[in-house]
Coordinates of C-alpha atoms in Angstrom, one line a residue:
M118 CA -53.5 -191.8 20.8
K119 CA -52.4 -189.3 23.4
E120 CA -51.4 -191.0 26.6
S121 CA -53.1 -190.0 29.9
P122 CA -51.1 -188.5 32.7
A123 CA -51.2 -191.9 34.4
A124 CA -49.1 -193.5 31.7
R125 CA -45.5 -193.7 32.9
E126 CA -42.3 -195.6 32.9
R127 CA -41.9 -198.2 35.6
E128 CA -38.9 -200.3 36.5
A129 CA -41.1 -202.9 38.0
V130 CA -44.8 -203.5 38.7
T131 CA -46.7 -206.1 40.8
V132 CA -50.1 -207.2 39.8
R133 CA -52.4 -209.5 41.7
F134 CA -55.5 -211.2 40.1
A135 CA -58.0 -212.4 42.7
G136 CA -61.4 -214.0 42.5
D137 CA -63.4 -217.1 43.0
S138 CA -61.6 -220.4 42.3
G139 CA -64.0 -220.8 39.4
D140 CA -63.0 -217.4 37.9
G141 CA -59.9 -218.7 36.2
M142 CA -57.4 -216.6 38.1
Q143 CA -54.5 -219.1 37.7
L144 CA -55.2 -219.3 34.0
T145 CA -55.4 -215.5 33.6
G146 CA -52.2 -215.1 35.6
G147 CA -50.4 -217.8 33.6
Q148 CA -51.3 -216.2 30.3
F149 CA -50.3 -212.7 31.5
T150 CA -47.0 -214.3 32.6
L151 CA -46.6 -215.7 29.1
S152 CA -47.2 -212.3 27.4
T153 CA -44.8 -210.7 29.9
A154 CA -42.1 -213.2 29.3
L155 CA -42.4 -212.7 25.5
A156 CA -42.1 -209.0 26.0
G157 CA -38.7 -209.6 27.6
S158 CA -39.3 -208.5 31.2
D159 CA -37.8 -210.4 34.0
L160 CA -40.5 -211.8 36.3
A161 CA -41.5 -214.0 39.3
T162 CA -44.9 -215.3 40.1
F163 CA -46.8 -216.5 43.2
P164 CA -50.0 -218.6 42.6
D165 CA -52.1 -218.7 45.8
F166 CA -54.7 -221.5 45.8
P167 CA -57.6 -222.0 48.1
A168 CA -57.2 -225.1 50.3
E169 CA -60.8 -226.4 49.6
I170 CA -61.2 -228.2 46.3
R171 CA -64.4 -226.3 45.7
A172 CA -65.5 -223.9 48.4
P173 CA -68.9 -222.3 48.2
Q174 CA -68.9 -219.8 45.4
G175 CA -68.3 -216.2 46.5
T176 CA -66.9 -217.0 50.0
T177 CA -63.5 -216.0 51.3
F178 CA -62.6 -219.7 51.6
G179 CA -62.7 -220.1 47.9
V180 CA -60.6 -217.1 46.8
S181 CA -57.8 -217.9 44.3
A182 CA -55.1 -215.4 43.6
F183 CA -52.2 -215.0 41.2
Q184 CA -49.4 -212.4 41.7
I185 CA -46.8 -211.5 39.2
N186 CA -43.9 -209.1 39.7
F187 CA -42.2 -208.0 36.5
G188 CA -39.7 -205.4 35.5
S189 CA -36.7 -204.2 33.4
D190 CA -34.3 -205.1 36.2
A191 CA -33.5 -208.4 38.0
I192 CA -36.7 -209.7 39.7
E193 CA -36.1 -212.3 42.5
T194 CA -39.4 -212.2 44.4
A195 CA -43.1 -212.0 43.4
G196 CA -43.2 -208.6 45.1
D197 CA -44.0 -207.5 48.6
A198 CA -47.3 -205.7 47.8
P199 CA -49.3 -205.4 44.6
D200 CA -49.4 -202.1 42.8
I201 CA -52.6 -203.3 41.1
L202 CA -55.3 -205.6 42.5
V203 CA -57.8 -207.0 40.1
A204 CA -60.8 -208.1 42.2
M205 CA -63.4 -210.2 40.4
N206 CA -65.7 -210.4 43.4
P207 CA -66.2 -209.0 46.9
A208 CA -64.4 -212.0 48.5
G209 CA -61.4 -211.5 46.3
L210 CA -61.2 -207.8 47.4
K211 CA -61.8 -208.7 51.1
V212 CA -59.0 -211.3 51.3
N213 CA -56.4 -209.4 49.3
L214 CA -57.0 -205.7 50.0
E215 CA -54.7 -205.7 53.0
A216 CA -51.7 -206.7 50.7
L217 CA -52.3 -203.8 48.3
K218 CA -49.9 -200.8 48.5
P219 CA -51.3 -197.6 49.9
G220 CA -52.6 -195.6 46.9
G221 CA -52.6 -198.8 44.8
L222 CA -55.1 -199.4 42.0
I223 CA -58.1 -201.6 42.4
I224 CA -59.9 -202.8 39.3
A225 CA -63.2 -204.4 40.4
D226 CA -66.0 -206.2 38.7
A227 CA -68.9 -204.1 40.0
G228 CA -71.4 -206.6 38.5
E229 CA -70.4 -209.1 41.2
F230 CA -70.9 -206.7 44.1
G231 CA -74.5 -207.6 44.7
A232 CA -76.1 -208.0 48.1
R233 CA -75.7 -211.8 48.0
N234 CA -72.0 -211.8 47.2
L235 CA -71.4 -209.0 49.7
K236 CA -73.0 -211.0 52.4
K237 CA -71.0 -214.1 51.6
A238 CA -67.8 -212.1 51.8
G239 CA -68.7 -210.5 55.1
Y240 CA -69.4 -207.0 53.9
E241 CA -72.2 -205.0 55.6
A242 CA -72.0 -202.3 52.9
N243 CA -70.7 -202.1 49.4
P244 CA -67.0 -201.1 49.6
L245 CA -67.2 -199.7 46.0
E246 CA -69.8 -197.2 47.1
D247 CA -68.8 -196.1 50.7
D248 CA -65.5 -194.4 51.7
S249 CA -63.7 -197.6 52.9
L250 CA -61.5 -197.6 49.8
K251 CA -60.6 -193.8 49.9
D252 CA -56.9 -194.6 50.4
Y253 CA -56.7 -196.4 47.0
Q254 CA -57.4 -195.6 43.4
L255 CA -60.7 -197.4 42.4
V256 CA -61.9 -198.3 39.0
A257 CA -65.1 -200.3 39.1
F258 CA -67.3 -201.3 36.2
D259 CA -69.5 -204.2 35.3
I260 CA -67.1 -206.6 33.7
S261 CA -69.7 -209.4 33.8
A262 CA -72.1 -207.4 31.7
L263 CA -69.4 -206.1 29.3
T264 CA -68.3 -209.8 28.8
L265 CA -71.8 -210.9 28.0
E266 CA -72.1 -208.1 25.5
S267 CA -68.8 -209.0 23.9
V268 CA -69.7 -212.7 23.2
K269 CA -73.5 -212.5 22.6
E270 CA -73.1 -213.1 18.9
F271 CA -71.9 -216.7 19.7
G272 CA -75.2 -217.7 21.3
L273 CA -73.7 -219.0 24.5
G274 CA -75.8 -219.4 27.7
N275 CA -75.1 -216.9 30.5
K276 CA -73.1 -219.4 32.6
E277 CA -70.9 -220.4 29.7
A278 CA -70.5 -216.8 28.4
L279 CA -69.4 -215.6 31.9
R280 CA -66.5 -218.0 31.8
S281 CA -64.9 -215.6 29.4
K282 CA -64.8 -212.7 31.8
N283 CA -61.3 -213.7 32.9
M284 CA -60.3 -213.2 29.2
W285 CA -62.0 -209.8 29.1
T286 CA -60.1 -208.8 32.2
L287 CA -56.8 -210.1 30.8
G288 CA -57.4 -208.0 27.6
L289 CA -57.8 -204.9 29.7
V290 CA -54.5 -205.6 31.6
L291 CA -52.7 -206.5 28.4
W292 CA -53.7 -203.0 27.2
M293 CA -52.5 -201.4 30.4
F294 CA -49.0 -202.8 29.8
D295 CA -48.9 -202.8 26.0
R296 CA -48.7 -206.5 25.8
D297 CA -49.3 -208.5 22.6
R298 CA -52.6 -210.4 22.4
Q299 CA -51.7 -212.7 19.6
P300 CA -49.9 -215.3 21.7
I301 CA -53.0 -215.6 23.9
I302 CA -55.2 -216.0 20.8
D303 CA -52.9 -218.7 19.5
W304 CA -53.1 -220.4 22.8
L305 CA -56.9 -220.2 22.8
N306 CA -57.1 -221.7 19.3
T307 CA -54.9 -224.6 20.5
K308 CA -56.8 -225.2 23.7
F309 CA -60.2 -225.1 22.1
A310 CA -59.2 -226.7 18.8
K311 CA -62.2 -229.1 19.0
K312 CA -64.6 -226.3 20.1
P313 CA -63.7 -223.4 17.8
E314 CA -66.8 -221.4 19.0
L315 CA -65.2 -221.2 22.5
A316 CA -61.9 -220.1 21.0
L317 CA -63.7 -217.4 19.1
S318 CA -65.8 -216.2 22.0
N319 CA -62.8 -216.1 24.4
A320 CA -60.8 -214.2 21.8
A321 CA -63.7 -211.8 21.4
A322 CA -63.8 -211.2 25.1
L323 CA -60.0 -210.6 25.2
N324 CA -60.3 -208.1 22.4
A325 CA -63.2 -206.3 24.0
G326 CA -61.4 -205.9 27.3
H327 CA -58.4 -204.4 25.3
A328 CA -60.7 -202.1 23.4
Y329 CA -62.4 -200.9 26.6
G330 CA -59.1 -199.7 28.0
E331 CA -58.5 -197.7 24.8
T332 CA -62.0 -196.1 24.8
A333 CA -62.6 -195.7 28.6
E334 CA -59.2 -194.4 29.5
M335 CA -60.2 -190.8 30.2
Q336 CA -63.6 -191.4 31.9
Q337 CA -62.4 -194.2 34.1
G338 CA -58.9 -192.9 34.9
L339 CA -57.2 -196.0 33.7
G340 CA -53.5 -195.5 32.8
R341 CA -50.9 -197.3 30.7
Y342 CA -47.6 -198.3 32.1
H343 CA -44.4 -199.0 30.2
V344 CA -42.2 -201.7 31.7
G345 CA -39.1 -202.2 29.5
A346 CA -37.4 -205.5 28.7
A347 CA -34.7 -206.7 31.1
E348 CA -31.1 -207.0 30.0
V349 CA -30.2 -210.7 29.7
E350 CA -27.5 -212.8 28.2
P351 CA -28.3 -214.0 24.6
G352 CA -29.7 -217.5 24.5
L353 CA -32.9 -219.6 24.4
Y354 CA -35.3 -218.7 27.2
R355 CA -38.6 -220.2 28.4
T356 CA -40.8 -219.6 31.4
V357 CA -40.6 -222.5 33.8
T358 CA -42.3 -223.5 37.1
G359 CA -40.5 -225.2 39.9
G360 CA -42.4 -228.4 39.2
E361 CA -41.5 -228.3 35.5
S362 CA -37.8 -227.4 36.2
L363 CA -37.4 -230.2 38.8
S364 CA -39.0 -232.7 36.4
L365 CA -36.6 -231.7 33.6
G366 CA -33.7 -231.8 36.0
L367 CA -34.5 -235.4 37.1
V368 CA -34.7 -236.5 33.5
A369 CA -31.4 -234.7 32.7
G370 CA -29.8 -236.1 35.9
A371 CA -30.8 -239.7 35.0
S372 CA -29.4 -239.2 31.5
L373 CA -26.1 -238.0 32.9
V374 CA -25.8 -241.1 35.0
D375 CA -27.0 -243.2 32.0
L376 CA -30.0 -244.8 33.8
P377 CA -33.7 -245.1 33.0
L378 CA -35.9 -243.1 35.4
F379 CA -38.7 -244.6 37.4
F380 CA -41.1 -242.3 39.2
G381 CA -43.4 -243.7 41.7
S382 CA -45.8 -241.2 43.3
Y383 CA -49.2 -240.6 44.8
P384 CA -51.1 -237.4 44.2
I385 CA -50.8 -234.8 46.9
T386 CA -50.7 -231.0 46.9
P387 CA -48.3 -229.4 46.1
A388 CA -46.2 -232.3 44.8
S389 CA -48.5 -233.4 42.1
P390 CA -47.0 -231.2 39.3
L391 CA -44.0 -233.6 39.2
L392 CA -46.3 -236.5 38.3
H393 CA -48.1 -234.5 35.7
T394 CA -45.0 -233.3 34.0
L395 CA -43.0 -236.6 34.1
A396 CA -45.9 -238.5 32.7
R397 CA -45.5 -236.6 29.5
L398 CA -41.8 -237.4 29.1
K399 CA -41.9 -241.1 28.2
E400 CA -39.8 -240.5 25.2
F401 CA -36.8 -239.8 27.5
G402 CA -36.9 -243.2 29.2
V403 CA -39.2 -242.2 32.0
T404 CA -41.6 -244.6 33.6
T405 CA -44.3 -243.1 35.8
F406 CA -46.4 -245.1 38.3
Q407 CA -49.4 -243.6 40.2
A408 CA -49.5 -245.9 43.2
E409 CA -52.5 -246.7 45.4
D410 CA -50.8 -244.9 48.4
E411 CA -47.6 -243.3 49.5
I412 CA -46.0 -246.4 50.9
A413 CA -46.6 -248.3 47.6
A414 CA -45.1 -245.4 45.7
I415 CA -41.8 -245.3 47.5
C416 CA -41.5 -249.1 47.7
A417 CA -42.0 -249.3 43.9
A418 CA -39.3 -246.8 43.4
I419 CA -37.0 -248.8 45.7
G420 CA -37.8 -251.9 43.7
A421 CA -36.8 -250.0 40.5
S422 CA -33.5 -249.0 42.0
Y423 CA -32.9 -252.6 43.1
A424 CA -33.5 -253.6 39.5
G425 CA -30.9 -251.2 38.3
Q426 CA -32.9 -248.1 37.4
L427 CA -32.9 -244.7 39.1
G428 CA -35.9 -244.7 41.5
V429 CA -37.6 -241.4 42.3
T430 CA -40.6 -240.7 44.6
S431 CA -42.2 -237.5 45.7
S432 CA -44.7 -236.1 48.2
S433 CA -45.4 -233.4 50.7
G434 CA -44.9 -233.5 54.5
P435 CA -47.8 -235.9 55.3
G436 CA -46.8 -238.3 52.6
I437 CA -43.1 -238.1 53.5
A438 CA -44.2 -239.2 57.0
L439 CA -45.9 -242.3 55.6
K440 CA -42.7 -243.1 53.5
G441 CA -40.5 -243.0 56.6
E442 CA -40.1 -246.7 57.1
A443 CA -39.4 -247.3 53.5
M444 CA -36.8 -244.5 53.5
G445 CA -35.0 -246.4 56.3
L446 CA -35.1 -249.5 54.0
A447 CA -33.4 -247.6 51.3
V448 CA -30.8 -246.5 53.8
M449 CA -30.2 -250.0 55.0
T450 CA -30.1 -251.6 51.5
E451 CA -27.9 -248.7 50.3
L452 CA -29.7 -248.2 47.1
P453 CA -29.8 -244.9 45.1
L454 CA -33.2 -243.2 45.5
I455 CA -34.4 -239.6 45.1
I456 CA -37.1 -238.4 47.5
V457 CA -38.7 -235.0 46.7
N458 CA -40.5 -233.2 49.5
S459 CA -42.6 -230.3 48.3
Q460 CA -43.2 -228.7 51.7
R461 CA -46.5 -227.2 52.7
G462 CA -48.0 -225.8 55.9
G463 CA -48.4 -228.4 58.7
P464 CA -48.6 -230.3 60.9
S465 CA -50.9 -233.1 59.8
T466 CA -53.1 -232.0 56.9
G467 CA -52.3 -228.4 57.9
L468 CA -52.5 -225.9 55.1
P469 CA -52.5 -228.0 51.9
T470 CA -52.1 -225.2 49.4
K471 CA -49.9 -222.8 51.4
T472 CA -46.1 -222.7 51.6
E473 CA -43.8 -223.5 54.6
Q474 CA -40.3 -224.8 55.4
S475 CA -41.2 -226.9 58.4
D476 CA -40.0 -230.3 57.2
L477 CA -36.2 -229.7 57.8
Y478 CA -36.2 -231.7 61.0
Q479 CA -38.2 -234.4 59.3
A480 CA -35.7 -234.6 56.5
L481 CA -32.7 -234.8 58.8
Y482 CA -34.1 -236.9 61.6
G483 CA -37.5 -238.3 60.6
R484 CA -36.6 -242.0 60.4
N485 CA -36.2 -244.7 63.0
G486 CA -32.6 -245.6 63.9
D487 CA -29.6 -243.8 62.6
A488 CA -30.6 -243.4 59.0
P489 CA -28.6 -240.5 57.5
M490 CA -29.1 -239.3 54.0
P491 CA -27.9 -236.3 52.0
I492 CA -30.4 -233.4 51.9
L493 CA -30.5 -230.7 49.2
A494 CA -32.6 -227.6 49.1
T495 CA -33.8 -225.7 46.0
R496 CA -34.0 -221.9 46.2
S497 CA -36.0 -221.0 43.1
P498 CA -37.9 -222.6 40.2
V499 CA -34.9 -222.3 38.0
D500 CA -32.5 -223.7 40.7
C501 CA -34.6 -226.9 40.8
F502 CA -33.0 -228.1 37.6
E503 CA -29.4 -228.1 38.8
V504 CA -30.4 -229.4 42.3
A505 CA -32.1 -232.4 40.7
I506 CA -29.0 -233.2 38.6
E507 CA -26.8 -232.9 41.7
A508 CA -29.2 -235.3 43.6
C509 CA -28.9 -237.9 40.9
R510 CA -25.1 -237.7 41.0
I511 CA -24.9 -238.1 44.8
A512 CA -27.4 -240.9 44.9
T513 CA -25.6 -243.0 42.3
Q514 CA -22.0 -242.2 43.3
Y515 CA -22.6 -242.9 47.0
M516 CA -25.4 -245.5 46.7
T517 CA -27.7 -243.7 49.0
P518 CA -31.1 -242.2 49.1
V519 CA -31.1 -238.4 48.7
M520 CA -33.9 -236.0 49.7
I521 CA -34.7 -232.8 47.8
L522 CA -36.5 -230.1 49.8
T523 CA -38.6 -227.7 47.8
D524 CA -42.0 -226.1 48.8
G525 CA -45.3 -225.1 47.5
Y526 CA -44.2 -221.6 46.5
I527 CA -41.3 -222.9 44.4
A528 CA -43.4 -225.8 42.9
N529 CA -46.1 -223.5 41.5
A530 CA -44.1 -220.2 40.9
A531 CA -42.6 -219.4 37.5
E532 CA -39.7 -217.4 36.3
P533 CA -37.6 -217.1 33.0
W534 CA -35.1 -219.8 32.5
A535 CA -32.1 -219.7 30.2
V536 CA -32.2 -223.2 28.8
P537 CA -28.7 -224.6 29.4
E538 CA -26.4 -226.6 27.1
M539 CA -26.3 -230.1 28.5
S540 CA -22.6 -230.3 27.3
D541 CA -21.9 -228.0 30.2
F542 CA -22.8 -230.7 32.7
T543 CA -20.4 -233.6 33.6
A544 CA -21.7 -237.1 32.9
H545 CA -21.2 -239.7 35.6
P546 CA -22.3 -243.0 33.9
V547 CA -23.2 -245.8 36.3
T548 CA -21.5 -249.2 36.1
H549 CA -23.4 -252.1 37.6
Y550 CA -21.2 -254.7 39.2
E551 CA -20.5 -257.8 37.1
G552 CA -17.5 -259.3 39.0
E553 CA -16.8 -263.0 39.5
T554 CA -17.4 -263.1 43.3
V555 CA -20.4 -261.9 45.4
S556 CA -19.8 -259.4 48.1
P557 CA -22.8 -257.0 48.1
Y558 CA -21.1 -254.7 50.6
K559 CA -17.8 -254.4 48.8
R560 CA -17.1 -250.7 48.9
D561 CA -15.1 -248.2 46.9
E562 CA -13.1 -245.2 48.2
K563 CA -16.4 -243.3 48.8
L564 CA -17.7 -246.2 50.9
A565 CA -20.4 -246.8 48.3
R566 CA -21.2 -250.5 47.9
V567 CA -21.4 -252.3 44.6
W568 CA -24.7 -252.2 42.7
I569 CA -25.7 -255.7 41.6
R570 CA -28.7 -256.0 39.3
P571 CA -30.8 -259.0 40.1
G572 CA -30.4 -261.9 37.6
T573 CA -26.8 -261.2 37.0
P574 CA -25.3 -264.7 36.5
G575 CA -23.4 -266.0 39.5
L576 CA -24.1 -262.9 41.7
M577 CA -27.1 -264.0 43.7
H578 CA -27.1 -262.1 47.0
R579 CA -29.3 -261.2 50.0
I580 CA -30.7 -257.8 50.5
G581 CA -33.3 -256.3 52.8
G582 CA -34.0 -254.3 56.0
I583 CA -32.4 -256.6 58.5
E584 CA -28.8 -255.7 59.4
K585 CA -26.2 -257.4 57.1
N586 CA -22.7 -258.6 57.7
Y587 CA -20.1 -256.1 56.6
E588 CA -18.1 -258.7 54.7
T589 CA -20.6 -261.2 53.3
G590 CA -24.0 -259.5 53.2
N591 CA -25.6 -262.3 55.2
I592 CA -27.9 -261.5 58.1
D593 CA -25.8 -260.5 61.2
Y594 CA -27.2 -259.4 64.6
G595 CA -23.7 -259.0 66.1
A596 CA -23.0 -255.9 68.2
D597 CA -19.7 -255.1 66.7
N598 CA -21.0 -255.6 63.1
H599 CA -23.9 -253.3 63.7
Q600 CA -21.6 -250.7 65.1
K601 CA -19.4 -251.0 62.1
M602 CA -22.2 -250.9 59.6
T603 CA -23.9 -247.9 61.3
D604 CA -20.6 -246.0 61.4
T605 CA -19.9 -246.9 57.7
R606 CA -23.3 -245.6 56.5
Q607 CA -22.9 -242.4 58.5
N608 CA -19.3 -241.8 57.3
K609 CA -20.4 -242.5 53.7
V610 CA -23.0 -239.7 53.9
L611 CA -20.6 -237.4 55.6
G612 CA -18.1 -238.1 52.9
V613 CA -20.4 -236.5 50.4
A614 CA -18.9 -233.2 51.7
D615 CA -15.7 -234.1 49.8
S616 CA -17.4 -233.7 46.5
I617 CA -19.5 -230.6 47.0
P618 CA -18.3 -227.0 46.5
D619 CA -17.2 -224.8 49.3
Q620 CA -19.9 -222.4 50.6
G621 CA -19.8 -219.0 48.9
F622 CA -21.6 -215.7 49.4
E623 CA -24.5 -214.4 47.3
L624 CA -23.7 -210.8 48.5
G625 CA -20.9 -209.5 50.6
G626 CA -18.2 -211.6 52.2
P627 CA -16.3 -212.6 55.3
D628 CA -15.2 -209.1 56.2
D629 CA -18.8 -208.0 56.8
D630 CA -20.1 -207.6 60.4
M631 CA -23.3 -209.6 59.9
V632 CA -24.5 -212.4 57.7
V633 CA -28.1 -213.5 56.8
V634 CA -28.2 -217.2 56.3
G635 CA -31.0 -218.8 54.3
W636 CA -32.1 -222.0 52.6
G637 CA -34.8 -222.8 50.1
S638 CA -37.3 -220.3 48.8
T639 CA -36.3 -217.5 51.2
F640 CA -33.6 -216.7 48.7
G641 CA -35.4 -213.9 46.8
P642 CA -36.6 -211.8 49.8
I643 CA -33.3 -212.3 51.7
H644 CA -31.2 -211.3 48.6
Q645 CA -33.3 -208.2 48.0
A646 CA -33.3 -207.2 51.6
V647 CA -29.5 -207.6 51.9
K648 CA -29.0 -205.7 48.7
K649 CA -31.1 -202.7 49.9
T650 CA -29.3 -202.8 53.3
R651 CA -25.9 -202.8 51.7
K652 CA -26.9 -199.8 49.6
A653 CA -27.8 -198.0 52.8
G654 CA -24.2 -198.5 54.1
R655 CA -24.6 -201.6 56.4
N656 CA -21.9 -204.3 56.2
V657 CA -24.2 -207.3 55.8
A658 CA -23.6 -210.4 53.7
H659 CA -26.0 -213.1 52.3
L660 CA -25.2 -216.8 52.4
H661 CA -27.6 -219.4 51.1
I662 CA -27.2 -223.1 51.7
R663 CA -28.0 -225.7 49.0
H664 CA -26.3 -228.7 50.7
I665 CA -28.3 -229.0 53.9
W666 CA -26.6 -232.3 54.8
P667 CA -23.8 -232.8 54.9
M668 CA -23.0 -229.1 55.0
P669 CA -20.0 -227.6 53.1
K670 CA -16.8 -228.1 55.0
N671 CA -16.0 -224.4 55.1
L672 CA -19.4 -223.3 56.4
G673 CA -18.5 -223.5 60.1
P674 CA -15.3 -221.4 59.8
L675 CA -17.2 -218.8 57.7
L676 CA -20.1 -218.5 60.2
K677 CA -17.7 -218.2 63.2
G678 CA -16.1 -215.1 61.6
F679 CA -19.3 -213.0 61.9
E680 CA -20.4 -211.1 65.0
K681 CA -24.1 -211.4 64.1
I682 CA -26.0 -214.2 62.3
L683 CA -29.6 -213.9 61.2
V684 CA -31.5 -217.0 59.9
P685 CA -34.9 -216.2 58.3
E686 CA -37.1 -219.3 57.9
M687 CA -40.7 -220.2 57.3
N688 CA -40.8 -222.4 60.4
T689 CA -40.1 -221.9 64.1
G690 CA -36.3 -222.0 63.7
Q691 CA -35.1 -225.3 62.4
L692 CA -32.0 -224.4 60.4
K693 CA -31.0 -222.0 63.2
T694 CA -31.0 -224.9 65.7
V695 CA -29.0 -227.1 63.3
L696 CA -26.4 -224.4 62.8
R697 CA -26.1 -223.8 66.6
D698 CA -25.7 -227.6 67.1
Q699 CA -23.1 -228.1 64.4
F700 CA -21.0 -225.0 64.7
L701 CA -21.8 -223.6 68.2
V702 CA -22.6 -220.2 66.7
D703 CA -25.1 -217.7 68.2
A704 CA -27.5 -217.7 65.2
K705 CA -30.6 -215.5 65.7
P706 CA -34.0 -216.6 64.2
L707 CA -36.5 -214.8 62.1
N708 CA -39.5 -217.0 61.9
K709 CA -42.7 -216.9 59.9
V710 CA -45.4 -219.6 59.6
S711 CA -48.3 -217.8 58.0
G712 CA -48.4 -219.9 54.9
Q713 CA -47.1 -216.9 52.9
P714 CA -43.5 -216.1 51.7
F715 CA -41.4 -213.5 53.5
K716 CA -41.7 -209.9 52.4
I717 CA -38.5 -208.1 51.7
A718 CA -39.5 -205.4 54.2
E719 CA -39.8 -208.0 57.0
I720 CA -36.2 -209.1 56.5
E721 CA -35.0 -205.6 56.2
A722 CA -36.6 -204.7 59.5
A723 CA -35.1 -207.7 61.2
I724 CA -31.6 -206.8 59.9
G725 CA -32.0 -203.3 61.2
G726 CA -33.1 -204.6 64.6
I727 CA -29.9 -206.6 65.3

């Protein structure tokens, strides 16, 4: 078939699917991600959920969106602005139109743009029929009616038949990018193995959407795009979300320290994917426990660590606040514990399904008393795997709780992952103390105390939240002893810096005039912004911090060598304040608390303004 003029080669394309939360946008985006990964393109995704569990259908409050940026070159963000917006209803168009690139393509389900839905979305007139979309390419047709026609042979009711319209839409987009339908059909057959009629009807809708693209290309102005495969190192690849990667990293980390993993958690957005994933990994020595509340979850994990396992708990900001006292208990008892904080918009309940980085102060200082602990930050879904392994190492080698900071964007986003060889990671098997004398605070060169499993013959000892004697472990309220124990716990955590790598640069180096310092999920947009700025001739470097506390020993000297320091954060300037406090450098903030990730252009503009 002769291609239309619209068909062209593209290095990268960004597509956003948007509609009601019942329209299956996350499923559609996930399956398009699968087909894109199998085609060999590099990719990054951004699922954007509504905060309400089930907002009134057709309202802007209930809009669910899924954005994917894919290309033949390295992809490090989900894209600043979509090239294509698939709007399944007026609310989806209303909420997401502002993000679409000027001249971008809108594919709209005209069948949903009736008077009732237009009113719910706040439209006074139908935007598909007036001039409000004149700055964009518009393709509108009745996807709902076309879906009903494609599945009518299966005798489904209208409501059930319309559930397939996301598959019809997916078929059209698969045609646009020449993606294989068979993996989606295989997935449908597996998903609906007990209801084969649903597998067949959804496959029919998928094929009908694909066929519509072929037959309606000229009359509707639809075009085909060719996005080539990315050049990658040979190996085994899979698509992984941050939640999946972190779960696998925790299992791998527990294996490397030779301990069973106990995961105590309470469901909360966006931390729940950890519980969902780990619950399916029992064959790897994982025990999962869904507790009745956040406090019970962390206390159960502390109990598991006391018993000689590796305790892990997770939550988001509100739940981390509830765990605060128990975190202090883990610090006082000096037991290994992993605490995962999947940050979301706050304060209080805040923005449950949106992303933010506002829990850095909470991680560093959010406990009563002097209760220091190492803090690590993940920068991408793939990075979660190695960060989890590092957290397991630090927790067991230094007998301390460790917090991992991730966020809602990382937890739900996906990217290709080169599955590593576990032989490339160093094992650090744990040895529980089985000596002849009891001294629960006997320490090694790292100041880590011995780990005595309860029930070990002859080693009965006291443990708990009240201060203990440095020598005997008995309760001791003495001033000198408390000073010594507090100093020791602090110095132990600071000593973690002796076993972490020096801080390096992602781009540029110490001879540049300016450095952009980031942490967490700001990595992608910072990296791309700095890359573009360097190509334009500006001497700017990118430095990204994984070890938030203690920080790498060389970080201070590195920062003091720069005339200008910019710190982009999805908060009101928390890392900036820490850097100023620790190193007395004049770090400048770039802050965003909209619940959405940074755009590359926002950071570029900030670099240019300094």
